[in-house]
Amino acid sequence: MTADDSFGRLDDDDFPAYTMGRAAAMLGTTQGFLRAIGEVGLITPLRSAGGHRRYSRYQLRIAARARELVDQGTPIESACRIVILEDQLEEAQRVNAEYRRATGSAGSADATAAA
């Protein structure tokens, strides 16, 4: 990948732009926390050619939510499960909204609920 290719991906939420140290600093957490949520399966960082973990902005948002729950006293495994379920719910709602727009059924669902 050339420098020009990299600049074009700066707006890509899935581009693994952040090293583990930088990601931990941005989140105000430790590298150990990032390793722990990786072990639980919340996020899977990509690896650089040298084998170093690299994180995307999307992964950092997920990690930040997990950290928020852990800071509130939720065990890390539970926090990760909550974040996974929240993410799945958000995706299902997005797909459902797309389906409703595509089929024009949003109005009929409202009419059924009102009846």
GROMACS .gro file of N, CA and C in nm:
model
  345
    1MET      N    1   0.085  -0.117   0.000
    1MET     CA    2   0.000   0.000   0.000
    1MET      C    3   0.089   0.123   0.000
    2THR      N    4   0.059   0.216  -0.086
    2THR     CA    5   0.137   0.339  -0.095
    2THR      C    6   0.082   0.443   0.000
    3ALA      N    7   0.156   0.552   0.018
    3ALA     CA    8   0.109   0.661   0.103
    3ALA      C    9  -0.021   0.718   0.050
    4ASP      N   10  -0.033   0.729  -0.083
    4ASP     CA   11  -0.157   0.780  -0.143
    4ASP      C   12  -0.275   0.691  -0.108
    5ASP      N   13  -0.255   0.559  -0.111
    5ASP     CA   14  -0.361   0.466  -0.075
    5ASP      C   15  -0.402   0.485   0.071
    6SER      N   16  -0.304   0.503   0.159
    6SER     CA   17  -0.331   0.521   0.301
    6SER      C   18  -0.411   0.647   0.328
    7PHE      N   19  -0.376   0.757   0.260
    7PHE     CA   20  -0.449   0.883   0.280
    7PHE      C   21  -0.594   0.868   0.239
    8GLY      N   22  -0.619   0.791   0.135
    8GLY     CA   23  -0.755   0.769   0.089
    8GLY      C   24  -0.839   0.690   0.188
    9ARG      N   25  -0.775   0.620   0.280
    9ARG     CA   26  -0.847   0.535   0.376
    9ARG      C   27  -0.865   0.602   0.511
   10LEU      N   28  -0.824   0.727   0.525
   10LEU     CA   29  -0.834   0.795   0.655
   10LEU      C   30  -0.978   0.807   0.704
   11ASP      N   31  -1.074   0.812   0.614
   11ASP     CA   32  -1.214   0.821   0.653
   11ASP      C   33  -1.279   0.685   0.671
   12ASP      N   34  -1.204   0.579   0.648
   12ASP     CA   35  -1.256   0.442   0.657
   12ASP      C   36  -1.256   0.396   0.803
   13ASP      N   37  -1.374   0.373   0.860
   13ASP     CA   38  -1.386   0.331   0.999
   13ASP      C   39  -1.321   0.195   1.026
   14ASP      N   40  -1.303   0.115   0.923
   14ASP     CA   41  -1.247  -0.019   0.940
   14ASP      C   42  -1.098  -0.027   0.910
   15PHE      N   43  -1.037   0.083   0.872
   15PHE     CA   44  -0.894   0.083   0.842
   15PHE      C   45  -0.813   0.076   0.972
   16PRO      N   46  -0.725  -0.023   0.986
   16PRO     CA   47  -0.649  -0.042   1.110
   16PRO      C   48  -0.535   0.060   1.123
   17ALA      N   49  -0.568   0.180   1.163
   17ALA     CA   50  -0.473   0.291   1.162
   17ALA      C   51  -0.398   0.310   1.293
   18TYR      N   52  -0.442   0.249   1.401
   18TYR     CA   53  -0.387   0.281   1.532
   18TYR      C   54  -0.312   0.163   1.594
   19THR      N   55  -0.191   0.193   1.642
   19THR     CA   56  -0.113   0.091   1.713
   19THR      C   57  -0.177   0.066   1.849
   20MET      N   58  -0.136  -0.040   1.913
   20MET     CA   59  -0.191  -0.071   2.045
   20MET      C   60  -0.162   0.041   2.144
   21GLY      N   61  -0.042   0.093   2.144
   21GLY     CA   62  -0.006   0.200   2.236
   21GLY      C   63  -0.089   0.325   2.213
   22ARG      N   64  -0.106   0.361   2.087
   22ARG     CA   65  -0.186   0.480   2.053
   22ARG      C   66  -0.333   0.458   2.088
   23ALA      N   67  -0.385   0.339   2.060
   23ALA     CA   68  -0.524   0.307   2.090
   23ALA      C   69  -0.548   0.315   2.241
   24ALA      N   70  -0.458   0.257   2.319
   24ALA     CA   71  -0.472   0.261   2.465
   24ALA      C   72  -0.469   0.405   2.516
   25ALA      N   73  -0.379   0.486   2.461
   25ALA     CA   74  -0.370   0.626   2.503
   25ALA      C   75  -0.497   0.702   2.467
   26MET      N   76  -0.550   0.678   2.349
   26MET     CA   77  -0.673   0.747   2.307
   26MET      C   78  -0.792   0.710   2.396
   27LEU      N   79  -0.795   0.585   2.442
   27LEU     CA   80  -0.905   0.538   2.526
   27LEU      C   81  -0.882   0.566   2.674
   28GLY      N   82  -0.761   0.605   2.708
   28GLY     CA   83  -0.729   0.628   2.848
   28GLY      C   84  -0.727   0.499   2.927
   29THR      N   85  -0.679   0.394   2.865
   29THR     CA   86  -0.675   0.263   2.929
   29THR      C   87  -0.537   0.201   2.910
   30THR      N   88  -0.524   0.077   2.948
   30THR     CA   89  -0.395   0.009   2.935
   30THR      C   90  -0.396  -0.083   2.813
   31GLN      N   91  -0.278  -0.119   2.770
   31GLN     CA   92  -0.267  -0.216   2.662
   31GLN      C   93  -0.322  -0.351   2.708
   32GLY      N   94  -0.308  -0.380   2.836
   32GLY     CA   95  -0.363  -0.503   2.892
   32GLY      C   96  -0.514  -0.511   2.876
   33PHE      N   97  -0.582  -0.398   2.891
   33PHE     CA   98  -0.727  -0.396   2.871
   33PHE      C   99  -0.761  -0.433   2.727
   34LEU      N  100  -0.687  -0.377   2.632
   34LEU     CA  101  -0.712  -0.409   2.491
   34LEU      C  102  -0.685  -0.557   2.463
   35ARG      N  103  -0.580  -0.611   2.523
   35ARG     CA  104  -0.553  -0.754   2.506
   35ARG      C  105  -0.666  -0.837   2.567
   36ALA      N  106  -0.715  -0.795   2.683
   36ALA     CA  107  -0.822  -0.870   2.753
   36ALA      C  108  -0.950  -0.873   2.671
   37ILE      N  109  -0.990  -0.759   2.614
   37ILE     CA  110  -1.114  -0.762   2.536
   37ILE      C  111  -1.094  -0.836   2.404
   38GLY      N  112  -0.970  -0.845   2.359
   38GLY     CA  113  -0.940  -0.928   2.243
   38GLY      C  114  -0.950  -1.076   2.277
   39GLU      N  115  -0.903  -1.114   2.394
   39GLU     CA  116  -0.910  -1.254   2.437
   39GLU      C  117  -1.053  -1.299   2.457
   40VAL      N  118  -1.139  -1.209   2.504
   40VAL     CA  119  -1.281  -1.241   2.524
   40VAL      C  120  -1.354  -1.248   2.390
   41GLY      N  121  -1.294  -1.190   2.286
   41GLY     CA  122  -1.353  -1.196   2.153
   41GLY      C  123  -1.435  -1.074   2.114
   42LEU      N  124  -1.424  -0.965   2.191
   42LEU     CA  125  -1.499  -0.845   2.157
   42LEU      C  126  -1.446  -0.783   2.029
   43ILE      N  127  -1.317  -0.770   2.018
   43ILE     CA  128  -1.255  -0.717   1.897
   43ILE      C  129  -1.135  -0.805   1.861
   44THR      N  130  -1.108  -0.810   1.734
   44THR     CA  131  -0.991  -0.884   1.685
   44THR      C  132  -0.908  -0.787   1.604
   45PRO      N  133  -0.801  -0.735   1.663
   45PRO     CA  134  -0.720  -0.638   1.588
   45PRO      C  135  -0.651  -0.706   1.471
   46LEU      N  136  -0.631  -0.629   1.367
   46LEU     CA  137  -0.552  -0.678   1.256
   46LEU      C  138  -0.405  -0.673   1.297
   47ARG      N  139  -0.322  -0.740   1.223
   47ARG     CA  140  -0.179  -0.743   1.254
   47ARG      C  141  -0.101  -0.678   1.141
   48SER      N  142  -0.002  -0.599   1.181
   48SER     CA  143   0.088  -0.539   1.081
   48SER      C  144   0.179  -0.648   1.026
   49ALA      N  145   0.257  -0.613   0.926
   49ALA     CA  146   0.352  -0.710   0.869
   49ALA      C  147   0.448  -0.761   0.976
   50GLY      N  148   0.478  -0.678   1.075
   50GLY     CA  149   0.567  -0.718   1.183
   50GLY      C  150   0.497  -0.790   1.298
   51GLY      N  151   0.365  -0.810   1.286
   51GLY     CA  152   0.290  -0.884   1.388
   51GLY      C  153   0.231  -0.797   1.498
   52HIS      N  154   0.241  -0.665   1.484
   52HIS     CA  155   0.187  -0.575   1.587
   52HIS      C  156   0.037  -0.555   1.567
   53ARG      N  157  -0.034  -0.544   1.680
   53ARG     CA  158  -0.179  -0.521   1.673
   53ARG      C  159  -0.208  -0.382   1.619
   54ARG      N  160  -0.310  -0.373   1.533
   54ARG     CA  161  -0.355  -0.247   1.476
   54ARG      C  162  -0.507  -0.239   1.490
   55TYR      N  163  -0.557  -0.124   1.533
   55TYR     CA  164  -0.699  -0.106   1.561
   55TYR      C  165  -0.762  -0.002   1.469
   56SER      N  166  -0.888  -0.024   1.436
   56SER     CA  167  -0.963   0.071   1.355
   56SER      C  168  -1.044   0.163   1.446
   57ARG      N  169  -1.098   0.269   1.388
   57ARG     CA  170  -1.183   0.360   1.466
   57ARG      C  171  -1.307   0.288   1.516
   58TYR      N  172  -1.363   0.200   1.434
   58TYR     CA  173  -1.479   0.122   1.477
   58TYR      C  174  -1.444   0.038   1.600
   59GLN      N  175  -1.330  -0.029   1.597
   59GLN     CA  176  -1.288  -0.111   1.710
   59GLN      C  177  -1.265  -0.025   1.835
   60LEU      N  178  -1.213   0.096   1.816
   60LEU     CA  179  -1.191   0.186   1.930
   60LEU      C  180  -1.323   0.229   1.992
   61ARG      N  181  -1.426   0.251   1.910
   61ARG     CA  182  -1.558   0.285   1.965
   61ARG      C  183  -1.614   0.170   2.046
   62ILE      N  184  -1.598   0.049   1.997
   62ILE     CA  185  -1.644  -0.071   2.068
   62ILE      C  186  -1.568  -0.085   2.200
   63ALA      N  187  -1.437  -0.068   2.195
   63ALA     CA  188  -1.353  -0.078   2.315
   63ALA      C  189  -1.390   0.030   2.416
   64ALA      N  190  -1.420   0.150   2.368
   64ALA     CA  191  -1.457   0.260   2.458
   64ALA      C  192  -1.586   0.228   2.531
   65ARG      N  193  -1.682   0.167   2.462
   65ARG     CA  194  -1.808   0.130   2.527
   65ARG      C  195  -1.783   0.023   2.633
   66ALA      N  196  -1.699  -0.074   2.602
   66ALA     CA  197  -1.666  -0.178   2.700
   66ALA      C  198  -1.597  -0.116   2.822
   67ARG      N  199  -1.508  -0.023   2.797
   67ARG     CA  200  -1.438   0.042   2.909
   67ARG      C  201  -1.536   0.119   2.997
   68GLU      N  202  -1.632   0.183   2.935
   68GLU     CA  203  -1.735   0.257   3.010
   68GLU      C  204  -1.810   0.163   3.105
   69LEU      N  205  -1.847   0.046   3.055
   69LEU     CA  206  -1.919  -0.051   3.138
   69LEU      C  207  -1.830  -0.106   3.250
   70VAL      N  208  -1.705  -0.135   3.216
   70VAL     CA  209  -1.611  -0.185   3.318
   70VAL      C  210  -1.588  -0.079   3.425
   71ASP      N  211  -1.577   0.047   3.384
   71ASP     CA  212  -1.559   0.156   3.481
   71ASP      C  213  -1.679   0.169   3.574
   72GLN      N  214  -1.796   0.124   3.528
   72GLN     CA  215  -1.917   0.129   3.611
   72GLN      C  216  -1.930   0.006   3.700
   73GLY      N  217  -1.832  -0.085   3.691
   73GLY     CA  218  -1.831  -0.201   3.779
   73GLY      C  219  -1.874  -0.332   3.715
   74THR      N  220  -1.899  -0.332   3.586
   74THR     CA  221  -1.939  -0.454   3.516
   74THR      C  222  -1.815  -0.539   3.490
   75PRO      N  223  -1.821  -0.669   3.521
   75PRO     CA  224  -1.706  -0.756   3.490
   75PRO      C  225  -1.676  -0.752   3.340
   76ILE      N  226  -1.550  -0.765   3.305
   76ILE     CA  227  -1.508  -0.746   3.166
   76ILE      C  228  -1.578  -0.843   3.070
   77GLU      N  229  -1.596  -0.969   3.110
   77GLU     CA  230  -1.663  -1.065   3.022
   77GLU      C  231  -1.808  -1.023   2.998
   78SER      N  232  -1.875  -0.976   3.102
   78SER     CA  233  -2.014  -0.931   3.089
   78SER      C  234  -2.021  -0.804   3.006
   79ALA      N  235  -1.928  -0.713   3.028
   79ALA     CA  236  -1.925  -0.588   2.951
   79ALA      C  237  -1.909  -0.619   2.803
   80CYS      N  238  -1.822  -0.712   2.771
   80CYS     CA  239  -1.801  -0.747   2.631
   80CYS      C  240  -1.926  -0.810   2.571
   81ARG      N  241  -1.993  -0.894   2.646
   81ARG     CA  242  -2.117  -0.956   2.596
   81ARG      C  243  -2.224  -0.851   2.573
   82ILE      N  244  -2.237  -0.756   2.665
   82ILE     CA  245  -2.334  -0.647   2.650
   82ILE      C  246  -2.304  -0.567   2.523
   83VAL      N  247  -2.179  -0.533   2.502
   83VAL     CA  248  -2.141  -0.455   2.384
   83VAL      C  249  -2.170  -0.533   2.256
   84ILE      N  250  -2.143  -0.662   2.255
   84ILE     CA  251  -2.173  -0.745   2.138
   84ILE      C  252  -2.323  -0.744   2.111
   85LEU      N  253  -2.403  -0.761   2.214
   85LEU     CA  254  -2.548  -0.761   2.197
   85LEU      C  255  -2.600  -0.624   2.152
   86GLU      N  256  -2.544  -0.518   2.206
   86GLU     CA  257  -2.583  -0.383   2.163
   86GLU      C  258  -2.551  -0.364   2.015
   87ASP      N  259  -2.435  -0.410   1.974
   87ASP     CA  260  -2.392  -0.396   1.835
   87ASP      C  261  -2.483  -0.478   1.743
   88GLN      N  262  -2.519  -0.599   1.784
   88GLN     CA  263  -2.607  -0.683   1.704
   88GLN      C  264  -2.746  -0.620   1.693
   89LEU      N  265  -2.796  -0.563   1.802
   89LEU     CA  266  -2.927  -0.498   1.800
   89LEU      C  267  -2.925  -0.378   1.706
   90GLU      N  268  -2.821  -0.297   1.714
   90GLU     CA  269  -2.810  -0.180   1.625
   90GLU      C  270  -2.809  -0.224   1.479
   91GLU      N  271  -2.736  -0.328   1.448
   91GLU     CA  272  -2.729  -0.378   1.310
   91GLU      C  273  -2.865  -0.431   1.266
   92ALA      N  274  -2.934  -0.505   1.352
   92ALA     CA  275  -3.066  -0.558   1.317
   92ALA      C  276  -3.165  -0.444   1.293
   93GLN      N  277  -3.157  -0.340   1.374
   93GLN     CA  278  -3.246  -0.226   1.356
   93GLN      C  279  -3.216  -0.154   1.224
   94ARG      N  280  -3.088  -0.145   1.189
   94ARG     CA  281  -3.049  -0.081   1.063
   94ARG      C  282  -3.102  -0.162   0.944
   95VAL      N  283  -3.086  -0.293   0.949
   95VAL     CA  284  -3.133  -0.380   0.840
   95VAL      C  285  -3.285  -0.372   0.830
   96ASN      N  286  -3.353  -0.372   0.945
   96ASN     CA  287  -3.498  -0.364   0.948
   96ASN      C  288  -3.546  -0.232   0.885
   97ALA      N  289  -3.481  -0.122   0.919
   97ALA     CA  290  -3.517   0.008   0.863
   97ALA      C  291  -3.496   0.010   0.712
   98GLU      N  292  -3.385  -0.050   0.665
   98GLU     CA  293  -3.359  -0.058   0.521
   98GLU      C  294  -3.468  -0.139   0.452
   99TYR      N  295  -3.506  -0.249   0.514
   99TYR     CA  296  -3.610  -0.335   0.457
   99TYR      C  297  -3.742  -0.258   0.448
  100ARG      N  298  -3.775  -0.186   0.554
  100ARG     CA  299  -3.899  -0.108   0.553
  100ARG      C  300  -3.898  -0.002   0.444
  101ARG      N  301  -3.785   0.066   0.428
  101ARG     CA  302  -3.775   0.167   0.322
  101ARG      C  303  -3.790   0.104   0.185
  102ALA      N  304  -3.723  -0.011   0.166
  102ALA     CA  305  -3.725  -0.078   0.036
  102ALA      C  306  -3.864  -0.130   0.000
  103THR      N  307  -3.938  -0.177   0.099
  103THR     CA  308  -4.070  -0.236   0.071
  103THR      C  309  -4.183  -0.137   0.092
  104GLY      N  310  -4.150  -0.020   0.150
  104GLY     CA  311  -4.254   0.078   0.176
  104GLY      C  312  -4.353   0.034   0.281
  105SER      N  313  -4.308  -0.054   0.374
  105SER     CA  314  -4.400  -0.110   0.473
  105SER      C  315  -4.398  -0.037   0.607
  106ALA      N  316  -4.327   0.073   0.619
  106ALA     CA  317  -4.321   0.145   0.747
  106ALA      C  318  -4.458   0.195   0.786
  107GLY      N  319  -4.535   0.246   0.693
  107GLY     CA  320  -4.668   0.295   0.724
  107GLY      C  321  -4.762   0.186   0.766
  108SER      N  322  -4.755   0.068   0.704
  108SER     CA  323  -4.846  -0.040   0.740
  108SER      C  324  -4.815  -0.096   0.878
  109ALA      N  325  -4.688  -0.093   0.919
  109ALA     CA  326  -4.653  -0.139   1.054
  109ALA      C  327  -4.710  -0.044   1.158
  110ASP      N  328  -4.709   0.086   1.128
  110ASP     CA  329  -4.767   0.184   1.221
  110ASP      C  330  -4.917   0.167   1.231
  111ALA      N  331  -4.981   0.140   1.118
  111ALA     CA  332  -5.126   0.123   1.118
  111ALA      C  333  -5.166  -0.002   1.195
  112THR      N  334  -5.088  -0.109   1.185
  112THR     CA  335  -5.116  -0.233   1.256
  112THR      C  336  -5.101  -0.210   1.406
  113ALA      N  337  -5.000  -0.136   1.446
  113ALA     CA  338  -4.976  -0.110   1.589
  113ALA      C  339  -5.087  -0.024   1.648
  114ALA      N  340  -5.142   0.065   1.569
  114ALA     CA  341  -5.246   0.153   1.619
  114ALA      C  342  -5.380   0.083   1.632
  115ALA      N  343  -5.400  -0.025   1.557
  115ALA     CA  344  -5.529  -0.095   1.556
  115ALA      C  345  -5.554  -0.177   1.678
   0.00000   0.00000   0.00000
